[in-house]
Amino acid sequence: MFIMKEYLGRFSVRKILLAIADFFLIAVSALITNFGLAVFDRDRANKFVLISIVCSGICCLLTLTVFGAYRIMWRYFKKKDYCSCLYGLLSGQAIASLIIIVMGKKLPIDYTLIHSVISLAAICSFRYLFKTAFITMSSSEPECSGAKRTLIVGGGRACKIMLREIEHAKEEHRSYSNAYEPVCIVDDSASKIGKSINGVPVVGTTADISKYVDEFKIEQIIFAIPSCLDEERKRILDSCSAAKVPIKMIPFIGNLIFEDDKVELMNQIRDIKVEDLLGRDPVTFDNADIKSFINGKVCMVTGGGGSIGSELVRQIAKYSPKQVIILDIYENNAYEIQQELTMEYGDKLNLVTLIASVRDYFRINQIFERYKPQIVFHAAAHKHVPLMEVSPMEAIKNNVVGTFNVASISEFHKVEKFVMISTDKAVNPTNVMGASKRCCEMIIQYYSQQPNSKTDFVTTRFGNVLGSNGSVIPLFKKQIEQGKPVTVTHPDIIRYFMTIPEAVSLVMEAAAIANGGEIFVLDMGKPVKIVTLAENLIRMYGKIPYKDIEIKFTGLRPGEKIKEELLMNEEGLKKTSNKLIFIGNQIEINADQFIVDLHKLKDAANENNEELAVSELHRIVPTFITPEEFNKMELEKRKAAEAASAKPVLTKA
């Protein structure tokens, strides 16, 4: 009884009304058939037409249900779906005829045949006219309902939950009930295609998303596979972004919020983010290690108002430090993060915000004497490649001299750990900024090699940070929103990317597990072509690259590489407890010669002797080459690799 009740419950009012319409058409067809036969020959008419109408109506409704004529909303009927009407109607008529014959009633054969043809034509025509009328009304009056025609990617559990929530929301008149009109579903499982989920048809696979967007006049896509593997997610999202409509996502399954062991998906749907297209899951870190490392310590962050520095301060604040010191030369950024943390923590966080330059040795030493930091995160640096090419003295003074000042003062005051933030641009640098950061890495290595040092010196190296100051993403977004061309320097340029929280988590864990002297490198997955990133970002805004928004190639900027690297040839990789964090072996340096060369570089920078300073930087960093040399070699490598992959493989007959 319970099963029957549940089944009838699923057979919604909409389906009941459609079934009544079918019964009416079958009855009218019977009367038309009988009237036509009676006009030509009264003896050929069906004398038991009322019994025939009841039997054929009931039997046809049952067989139409069995063959799935009511599983798919009529407005989504396709050619193959009309077969369910054909099979259902013919089967129902055959069964009804047998029942009437068993009852001992005479049923003219021509009546049965004509009735079947007219009924089939009436039911199929009604469906076609209903579909045409619905699409015409919905496309001509989209603003009336406000609901956007939605394609759902993935027909699994998340999709079912979402469709139920939408249905319940409409009954309860919730705010998001009018935001989504589920039209169709795509899924790569062959067993699901052709079926329907909560009345919404599964029309095909993810490979044909663009086709179904055009066919069903889709206005938005929801990616509903929260447990999808990273490579598969990137492939599907690339297909979605090519469909020229906005994309929304259900978050990663680990990020879903559950209440009382239940999850409401509709409130957690978000716009797609660029990091969703990186081709990997967000990197996770061991919070227990970080907590035991930070808890009760005085932590200083130089450059604490910048993108990385401010996120470092945010994460440090979570682990109950004794004191947090924000040190920055730019007062506006320092003020913003100070106010943010004050509003969030109030008096619970012992926060000190200081305006100072890492170039000023005596001011930094004064701060260390007063506050006695135990852990120093050195994030202060100039990082804009083209600007530093024009003003190389500033890169050397701020990055090299500033790092030397803070590192030497940290060692003097016996700081427990010193963590320097580096960049992939320090590997085989082709610009002053990258070479200056490589020199900073060598400074950290120099101090880590000091035999009597009480400080653990460590370097963390990572790629481009999404959303940071100077990142391409904010620039691309601003250009798209203003309708201006998106500017990419070169069609072949590729970069490694990570999110700001990932970058900072790497720094935190590196500090927690460091013994001194390591360069920590994050496995950031596959590098991303900048032009592909720009194209996907344009599509995420629902626009067409090169048509709605132009992509303009401006040429490589001064000092810019075609491709960044994470390790130098001399460095190897060692595994750590986190499978995505590796330790690069340091290149041995001659400590005595290095410190002499460093002082020459410092003196040249202080004298603003640009030619001499850059020459000394080349001397200290032997891997510092011109961008023209590097890019020429890189493009030749790519051409050779492409030629090798295109070359046919000969096999013996």
XYZ file of C-alpha atoms in Angstrom:
653
model
C 0.000 0.000 0.000
C 2.865 2.334 0.917
C 4.662 1.628 -2.407
C 1.484 2.352 -4.379
C 0.966 5.573 -2.429
C 4.575 6.678 -3.068
C 4.240 5.920 -6.798
C 0.990 7.862 -7.058
C 2.670 10.703 -5.163
C 5.339 10.905 -7.805
C 2.667 10.950 -10.522
C 2.202 14.698 -10.134
C -0.827 16.854 -10.906
C 0.883 17.890 -14.160
C 1.029 14.273 -15.341
C -2.574 13.631 -14.299
C -3.749 16.589 -16.368
C -1.762 15.357 -19.364
C -3.250 11.880 -18.971
C -6.789 13.357 -18.860
C -6.018 15.235 -22.088
C -4.885 11.966 -23.722
C -8.053 10.165 -22.567
C -10.161 12.978 -24.033
C -8.329 12.752 -27.392
C -8.763 8.968 -27.504
C -12.499 9.337 -26.779
C -12.984 12.061 -29.423
C -11.039 9.943 -31.938
C -13.356 7.005 -31.241
C -16.455 9.126 -31.808
C -15.034 10.613 -35.040
C -14.101 7.124 -36.291
C -17.512 5.712 -35.481
C -19.322 8.677 -37.061
C -17.282 8.380 -40.260
C -17.954 4.667 -40.607
C -21.687 5.172 -39.959
C -21.917 7.786 -42.712
C -20.641 5.356 -45.334
C -22.159 2.160 -43.958
C -24.228 1.938 -40.781
C -23.389 -1.772 -40.378
C -19.650 -1.001 -40.202
C -20.084 1.284 -37.169
C -19.123 0.100 -33.680
C -22.272 -0.625 -31.671
C -20.312 -0.788 -28.450
C -18.467 2.537 -28.845
C -18.845 3.581 -25.174
C -17.338 0.295 -23.959
C -14.584 0.714 -26.555
C -13.825 4.258 -25.362
C -13.513 3.168 -21.721
C -11.373 0.088 -22.479
C -9.086 1.739 -25.019
C -8.736 4.882 -22.883
C -7.720 3.012 -19.724
C -5.462 0.517 -21.550
C -3.730 3.230 -23.601
C -3.061 5.389 -20.539
C -1.453 2.418 -18.790
C 0.711 1.454 -21.781
C 1.687 5.084 -22.463
C 2.873 5.269 -18.859
C 4.831 2.017 -19.213
C 6.560 3.229 -22.393
C 7.552 6.527 -20.728
C 5.268 8.995 -22.471
C 4.754 10.831 -19.165
C 8.360 10.749 -17.942
C 9.466 13.648 -20.130
C 7.809 17.056 -20.073
C 6.013 17.492 -23.382
C 7.745 20.799 -24.062
C 11.051 18.871 -24.239
C 9.781 16.112 -26.561
C 12.177 15.168 -29.365
C 11.601 12.960 -32.410
C 12.587 9.742 -30.667
C 10.232 10.529 -27.763
C 7.223 10.308 -30.087
C 8.033 6.599 -30.392
C 6.835 6.160 -26.798
C 3.417 7.452 -27.972
C 3.425 5.076 -30.951
C 4.341 1.993 -28.922
C 2.080 2.913 -26.029
C -0.977 3.667 -28.142
C -0.735 0.614 -30.421
C -0.151 -1.689 -27.445
C -3.069 -0.158 -25.560
C -5.416 -0.490 -28.539
C -4.400 -4.124 -29.052
C -5.022 -4.965 -25.394
C -8.343 -3.103 -25.392
C -9.472 -4.984 -28.534
C -8.652 -8.344 -26.918
C -10.569 -7.407 -23.772
C -13.676 -6.423 -25.807
C -13.471 -9.645 -27.840
C -13.132 -11.719 -24.631
C -16.249 -9.919 -23.355
C -18.081 -11.381 -26.359
C -18.574 -8.103 -28.160
C -18.099 -7.781 -31.913
C -15.471 -5.160 -32.829
C -15.061 -4.168 -36.518
C -11.440 -4.442 -37.602
C -11.560 -1.256 -39.704
C -12.899 0.645 -36.662
C -9.873 -0.481 -34.580
C -7.371 0.463 -37.281
C -8.857 3.885 -38.045
C -9.348 4.684 -34.344
C -5.687 3.823 -33.666
C -4.423 6.056 -36.512
C -6.597 9.037 -35.550
C -5.722 8.673 -31.825
C -2.003 8.503 -32.596
C -2.181 11.553 -34.859
C -4.198 13.493 -32.267
C -1.871 12.691 -29.346
C 1.341 13.422 -31.285
C -0.100 16.623 -32.775
C -1.201 17.804 -29.355
C 2.298 17.263 -27.981
C 3.918 19.061 -30.911
C 1.535 22.034 -30.688
C 1.970 22.188 -26.901
C 5.772 22.200 -27.258
C 5.726 24.866 -29.990
C 3.329 27.104 -28.081
C 5.308 26.761 -24.831
C 8.662 27.606 -26.439
C 7.119 30.590 -28.250
C 5.584 31.970 -25.061
C 8.660 31.330 -22.881
C 11.066 32.856 -25.396
C 8.902 35.926 -26.098
C 8.141 36.664 -22.438
C 11.237 35.741 -20.454
C 10.922 38.694 -18.135
C 7.538 37.607 -16.823
C 8.789 34.678 -14.781
C 12.388 35.795 -14.262
C 13.504 32.160 -14.331
C 16.487 31.401 -16.548
C 16.445 28.345 -18.759
C 19.043 26.104 -17.116
C 21.133 23.174 -18.289
C 22.432 20.940 -15.496
C 25.748 19.124 -15.901
C 25.636 15.793 -14.069
C 22.639 13.607 -13.352
C 23.793 12.241 -10.006
C 22.722 12.732 -6.423
C 23.497 16.459 -6.393
C 21.262 16.992 -9.429
C 18.375 15.089 -7.824
C 18.692 17.047 -4.572
C 18.816 20.310 -6.509
C 15.723 19.520 -8.594
C 13.771 18.538 -5.467
C 14.827 21.789 -3.787
C 13.668 23.827 -6.794
C 10.316 22.021 -6.786
C 9.840 22.566 -3.049
C 10.981 26.179 -3.358
C 8.240 26.871 -5.904
C 5.651 25.404 -3.561
C 6.966 27.494 -0.653
C 7.627 30.615 -2.828
C 11.300 30.879 -1.819
C 13.500 33.561 -3.313
C 15.492 31.310 -5.641
C 12.459 29.420 -6.990
C 12.147 31.883 -9.880
C 15.869 31.955 -10.688
C 16.106 28.507 -12.268
C 14.033 26.698 -14.860
C 15.673 23.280 -15.336
C 15.326 22.431 -19.026
C 17.692 19.522 -19.619
C 20.542 17.497 -18.126
C 23.777 16.219 -19.667
C 25.650 13.252 -18.232
C 28.435 11.017 -19.524
C 26.732 7.858 -18.227
C 25.176 6.084 -21.229
C 22.585 4.409 -18.976
C 21.071 7.785 -18.018
C 20.741 9.276 -21.507
C 17.145 9.201 -22.776
C 15.723 8.991 -19.271
C 14.504 11.820 -17.086
C 15.192 12.966 -13.522
C 12.266 14.592 -11.740
C 10.702 15.256 -15.140
C 13.840 16.841 -16.649
C 15.287 14.852 -19.585
C 18.894 13.648 -19.779
C 19.560 14.640 -23.379
C 23.201 13.707 -24.017
C 26.833 13.880 -22.927
C 29.062 16.738 -21.794
C 30.842 16.705 -25.166
C 27.730 18.261 -26.766
C 26.998 20.984 -24.203
C 27.269 23.790 -26.777
C 24.806 22.009 -29.077
C 22.182 21.632 -26.351
C 22.655 25.231 -25.216
C 21.671 26.360 -28.723
C 18.918 23.760 -29.203
C 17.115 24.436 -25.918
C 17.824 28.202 -25.773
C 19.752 27.751 -22.509
C 20.516 30.912 -20.512
C 22.759 29.437 -17.805
C 24.595 26.238 -16.854
C 24.895 24.654 -13.404
C 27.852 22.314 -12.867
C 26.402 19.744 -10.446
C 29.241 17.231 -9.962
C 30.824 18.263 -6.626
C 32.964 15.093 -6.391
C 34.311 15.306 -9.951
C 38.027 14.555 -10.363
C 40.189 17.577 -11.133
C 41.167 16.719 -14.733
C 37.621 15.729 -15.623
C 36.287 18.903 -14.012
C 38.622 21.056 -16.092
C 37.609 19.244 -19.297
C 33.893 19.682 -18.625
C 34.249 23.297 -17.497
C 36.183 24.068 -20.671
C 33.200 22.672 -22.640
C 30.822 24.747 -20.503
C 32.819 27.938 -20.987
C 32.709 27.393 -24.770
C 28.896 27.492 -24.640
C 28.738 31.287 -24.336
C 26.388 31.407 -21.305
C 27.074 32.111 -17.605
C 28.166 29.124 -15.511
C 27.395 28.395 -11.867
C 28.835 25.623 -9.707
C 28.067 23.467 -6.731
C 31.261 23.705 -4.602
C 33.727 20.851 -4.098
C 32.095 18.153 -1.969
C 34.558 18.860 0.847
C 33.422 22.505 0.905
C 29.686 21.810 1.086
C 27.975 22.941 4.272
C 25.856 20.309 6.012
C 23.268 21.069 8.690
C 21.886 18.185 10.752
C 23.435 15.724 8.246
C 21.462 17.402 5.452
C 22.708 19.685 2.734
C 20.877 22.499 0.939
C 22.557 22.945 -2.418
C 20.665 25.868 -3.916
C 21.950 28.330 -1.307
C 25.528 27.166 -1.953
C 25.548 27.494 -5.742
C 28.148 30.072 -6.737
C 29.525 31.640 -9.889
C 32.396 29.793 -11.514
C 35.792 31.136 -10.530
C 38.979 31.177 -12.538
C 40.618 28.783 -10.060
C 37.985 26.187 -11.029
C 39.710 26.024 -14.432
C 43.212 25.289 -13.082
C 42.833 21.536 -13.531
C 43.433 20.492 -9.927
C 41.784 20.442 -6.512
C 42.662 23.144 -3.982
C 45.742 22.109 -2.027
C 45.083 21.172 1.592
C 47.545 21.504 4.451
C 48.070 20.112 7.938
C 46.502 22.671 10.258
C 47.672 20.777 13.357
C 51.337 21.368 12.485
C 50.705 25.026 11.789
C 48.731 25.547 14.998
C 51.415 24.068 17.230
C 53.998 26.192 15.410
C 52.170 29.555 15.653
C 50.370 29.182 18.986
C 51.747 31.552 21.629
C 54.469 33.040 19.381
C 55.276 36.635 18.389
C 54.931 36.673 14.583
C 56.082 39.456 12.273
C 55.009 39.835 8.625
C 56.984 42.290 6.503
C 54.912 43.596 3.604
C 51.939 42.685 5.786
C 49.545 44.913 3.846
C 50.119 43.258 0.454
C 48.189 40.410 -1.166
C 50.319 37.621 0.317
C 51.268 39.469 3.483
C 47.687 40.335 4.459
C 46.547 36.746 3.907
C 49.479 35.561 6.034
C 48.314 37.863 8.812
C 44.733 36.554 8.497
C 45.805 32.936 8.759
C 48.294 33.554 11.579
C 45.526 35.255 13.574
C 43.467 32.022 13.497
C 46.098 30.052 15.447
C 46.210 32.109 18.673
C 49.594 33.852 18.361
C 50.976 35.818 21.284
C 51.293 38.872 19.063
C 51.047 39.753 15.359
C 53.207 42.546 13.936
C 52.223 44.020 10.562
C 55.138 45.886 9.018
C 54.654 47.770 5.745
C 55.817 50.944 4.045
C 52.418 51.565 2.396
C 50.106 52.934 5.077
C 46.780 52.435 3.243
C 47.160 48.660 2.869
C 48.450 48.309 6.416
C 45.480 50.297 7.719
C 42.954 48.167 5.801
C 44.176 44.821 7.167
C 44.496 46.358 10.654
C 40.848 47.478 10.595
C 39.682 44.141 9.187
C 41.354 42.166 11.981
C 40.266 44.620 14.661
C 36.630 44.241 13.595
C 36.929 40.443 13.536
C 38.925 39.802 16.709
C 38.683 42.967 18.800
C 40.842 42.741 21.933
C 41.311 38.975 21.493
C 44.180 39.570 19.055
C 47.320 41.422 20.154
C 47.930 43.316 16.920
C 50.649 45.875 16.214
C 50.769 47.796 12.914
C 54.002 49.588 12.051
C 54.979 51.750 9.095
C 58.608 51.158 8.188
C 60.852 50.313 5.242
C 62.946 47.141 5.157
C 65.660 49.279 3.508
C 66.167 51.150 6.799
C 68.487 48.852 8.769
C 68.428 50.900 11.975
C 64.628 51.305 12.048
C 64.140 47.537 11.532
C 66.698 46.759 14.235
C 64.869 49.128 16.591
C 61.584 47.278 15.958
C 63.218 43.881 16.616
C 64.751 45.129 19.874
C 61.369 46.339 21.084
C 59.007 43.549 19.996
C 61.382 40.545 19.868
C 59.614 38.545 17.108
C 60.112 34.781 17.217
C 58.883 34.028 13.673
C 59.442 36.356 10.707
C 57.603 36.020 7.392
C 59.402 38.208 4.857
C 56.899 39.160 2.128
C 58.040 42.730 1.470
C 59.253 43.079 -2.119
C 58.845 44.893 -5.404
C 57.393 42.344 -7.847
C 56.239 44.097 -11.041
C 58.562 42.862 -13.780
C 58.201 45.727 -16.336
C 58.420 48.459 -13.673
C 61.569 46.952 -12.187
C 63.150 46.754 -15.652
C 62.750 50.517 -15.885
C 63.882 51.110 -12.257
C 66.364 48.297 -11.483
C 67.893 50.210 -8.557
C 64.605 50.020 -6.674
C 64.392 46.229 -7.111
C 67.931 45.818 -5.787
C 67.467 48.226 -2.858
C 64.075 46.918 -1.769
C 64.401 43.217 -2.561
C 68.105 42.436 -2.126
C 69.169 45.028 0.448
C 65.838 44.795 2.285
C 66.090 40.996 2.557
C 69.729 41.224 3.682
C 68.754 43.743 6.383
C 65.836 41.732 7.786
C 67.728 38.407 7.584
C 70.868 39.708 9.295
C 68.830 41.411 12.032
C 66.797 38.217 12.515
C 69.969 36.199 12.997
C 71.406 38.777 15.397
C 68.243 38.701 17.534
C 68.088 34.873 17.400
C 64.695 34.690 15.690
C 63.489 31.065 15.687
C 62.470 30.915 12.010
C 62.785 33.233 9.061
C 60.608 32.450 6.030
C 61.299 34.286 2.769
C 58.618 34.542 0.072
C 60.151 33.906 -3.360
C 58.769 33.430 -6.870
C 59.128 31.148 -9.875
C 60.604 34.164 -11.671
C 63.770 33.594 -9.617
C 64.455 30.417 -11.625
C 66.748 31.131 -14.574
C 65.697 34.794 -14.361
C 65.395 36.943 -17.467
C 64.589 40.192 -15.665
C 65.902 42.315 -12.808
C 62.989 41.473 -10.521
C 63.514 37.722 -10.916
C 67.285 38.050 -10.556
C 66.859 40.145 -7.411
C 64.596 37.450 -5.894
C 67.140 34.753 -6.826
C 69.746 36.848 -5.037
C 67.393 36.955 -2.028
C 67.221 33.133 -2.087
C 71.020 33.044 -2.061
C 71.072 35.416 0.932
C 68.783 33.028 2.817
C 71.011 30.118 1.805
C 74.086 32.061 2.962
C 72.609 32.591 6.416
C 71.365 29.009 6.657
C 74.954 27.833 6.105
C 76.298 29.837 9.067
C 77.481 27.229 11.590
C 76.501 29.025 14.802
C 73.175 30.472 13.616
C 70.219 29.986 15.984
C 67.712 30.838 13.226
C 66.189 28.411 10.733
C 66.183 30.165 7.358
C 63.793 28.831 4.713
C 62.550 29.904 1.271
C 59.117 29.252 -0.248
C 58.725 29.466 -4.011
C 55.479 29.519 -5.969
C 53.971 30.809 -9.199
C 51.492 33.519 -10.049
C 48.811 34.236 -7.468
C 45.229 34.581 -8.654
C 43.664 37.851 -7.615
C 46.812 39.393 -6.147
C 47.811 42.995 -6.780
C 49.277 43.002 -10.280
C 47.747 39.670 -11.264
C 46.351 39.400 -14.799
C 42.910 38.295 -13.564
C 41.749 41.625 -12.043
C 43.040 43.388 -15.161
C 41.163 40.984 -17.482
C 37.956 41.373 -15.457
C 38.156 45.158 -15.562
C 38.736 45.109 -19.330
C 35.792 42.733 -19.935
C 33.418 44.698 -17.693
C 34.303 47.912 -19.530
C 33.900 46.218 -22.920
C 37.529 46.872 -23.834
C 39.902 44.421 -25.555
C 41.588 41.932 -23.234
C 45.340 42.421 -23.533
C 47.601 39.359 -23.598
C 51.304 39.833 -24.201
C 51.914 36.739 -26.375
C 49.728 33.870 -27.711
C 52.214 31.220 -26.477
C 52.845 32.562 -22.974
C 52.090 30.093 -20.144
C 52.147 30.414 -16.360
C 51.696 28.376 -13.196
C 48.856 29.633 -11.010
C 47.694 29.187 -7.434
C 45.205 30.896 -5.147
C 46.258 33.312 -2.414
C 45.106 30.939 0.391
C 47.123 28.115 -1.229
C 50.233 30.291 -1.451
C 49.937 31.342 2.164
C 49.204 27.813 3.363
C 52.427 26.716 1.653
C 54.336 29.416 3.504
C 52.758 28.423 6.829
C 53.402 24.706 6.461
C 56.907 25.304 5.178
C 57.614 27.326 8.300
C 56.154 24.574 10.472
C 58.187 21.680 9.021
C 61.386 23.551 8.053
C 64.741 22.623 9.523
C 66.614 25.414 7.747
C 68.118 25.818 4.299
C 65.244 24.405 2.244
C 63.483 25.813 -0.792
C 59.879 24.626 -0.625
C 58.104 24.237 -3.961
C 54.391 23.544 -4.508
C 53.271 21.121 -7.195
C 50.852 23.450 -8.960
C 49.677 21.032 -11.643
C 49.932 21.841 -15.302
C 50.846 25.339 -16.465
C 48.026 27.375 -17.992
C 48.114 29.282 -21.273
C 47.303 32.920 -20.551
C 45.300 33.273 -23.770
C 43.183 30.236 -22.767
C 42.628 31.814 -19.360
C 41.496 35.030 -21.053
C 39.134 33.143 -23.411
C 37.558 31.205 -20.535
C 37.147 34.349 -18.460
C 35.367 36.079 -21.366
C 33.039 33.070 -21.762
C 32.332 33.093 -18.013
C 30.841 36.555 -18.563
C 28.565 35.007 -21.212
C 30.435 36.640 -24.092
C 32.211 35.256 -27.159
C 36.007 35.712 -27.417
C 37.206 37.598 -30.500
C 33.584 38.530 -31.331
C 32.007 40.258 -28.327
C 35.351 40.921 -26.650
C 38.565 41.213 -28.639
C 41.816 39.653 -27.405
C 44.703 41.895 -28.318
C 48.297 40.624 -28.310
C 50.566 43.441 -27.179
C 53.968 41.731 -27.348
C 56.193 40.490 -24.532
C 56.971 43.134 -21.939
C 60.562 44.005 -21.012
C 62.150 41.056 -19.194
C 59.144 38.743 -19.678
C 59.491 34.988 -20.243
C 57.355 32.818 -22.501
C 57.280 30.182 -19.742
C 58.113 30.286 -16.039
C 59.893 27.451 -14.214
C 59.798 26.244 -10.627
C 63.186 24.549 -10.352
C 66.605 25.181 -11.789
C 68.408 22.351 -13.555
C 70.810 21.941 -10.647
C 68.057 21.460 -8.110
C 66.472 18.092 -7.349
C 63.239 17.356 -5.547
C 62.638 15.670 -2.208
C 59.221 14.647 -0.941
C 57.668 15.963 2.262
C 54.775 14.740 4.397
C 52.457 16.675 2.075
C 52.442 14.973 -1.335
C 52.107 18.326 -3.121
C 55.000 20.067 -1.344
C 58.579 19.334 -2.368
C 61.994 20.485 -1.215
C 64.485 21.658 -3.817
C 68.137 20.976 -3.080
C 70.068 24.219 -2.746
C 72.900 24.991 -5.151
C 76.163 25.329 -3.230
C 77.520 28.859 -3.085
C 80.925 30.193 -2.105
C 79.968 32.065 1.060
C 83.107 34.230 1.218
C 82.892 35.323 -2.421
C 79.118 35.776 -2.212
C 79.246 38.258 0.656
C 81.939 40.292 -1.121
C 79.885 40.417 -4.345
C 76.773 41.292 -2.352
C 78.448 44.334 -0.796
C 79.593 45.477 -4.268
C 76.003 45.161 -5.498
C 74.703 47.080 -2.488
C 77.229 49.890 -2.962
C 76.438 50.191 -6.680
C 72.707 50.391 -5.909
C 73.207 53.023 -3.195
C 75.248 55.077 -5.677
C 72.446 54.613 -8.228
C 74.998 53.295 -10.708
C 72.531 51.325 -12.793
C 74.977 49.808 -15.287
C 77.358 48.613 -12.569
C 74.542 47.337 -10.337
C 72.949 45.234 -13.099
C 76.391 43.933 -14.044
C 77.033 42.900 -10.417
C 73.597 41.238 -10.323
C 74.598 39.161 -13.367
C 77.835 38.226 -11.575
C 76.018 37.058 -8.404
C 73.242 35.243 -10.304
C 75.015 33.304 -13.113
C 71.668 31.936 -14.412
C 70.469 35.510 -15.141
C 70.155 35.668 -18.967
C 68.374 37.957 -21.400
C 64.698 37.232 -22.150
C 65.458 37.088 -25.882
C 67.899 34.191 -25.343
C 65.508 32.272 -23.103
C 62.394 32.778 -25.248
C 64.234 31.775 -28.422
C 65.390 28.520 -26.780
C 61.925 27.826 -25.354
C 60.123 28.341 -28.683
C 62.671 26.111 -30.450
C 62.047 23.392 -27.848
C 58.292 23.615 -28.419
C 58.642 23.430 -32.200
C 60.894 20.373 -31.878
C 58.427 18.692 -29.496
C 55.492 19.427 -31.824
C 57.421 18.092 -34.817
C 58.338 14.928 -32.920
C 54.732 14.320 -31.863
C 53.474 14.895 -35.422
C 56.053 12.563 -36.990
C 54.447 9.216 -38.018
C 55.717 6.098 -36.286
C 56.944 3.451 -38.773
C 56.372 -0.189 -37.917
C 57.629 -3.308 -39.590
C 55.202 -5.098 -41.850
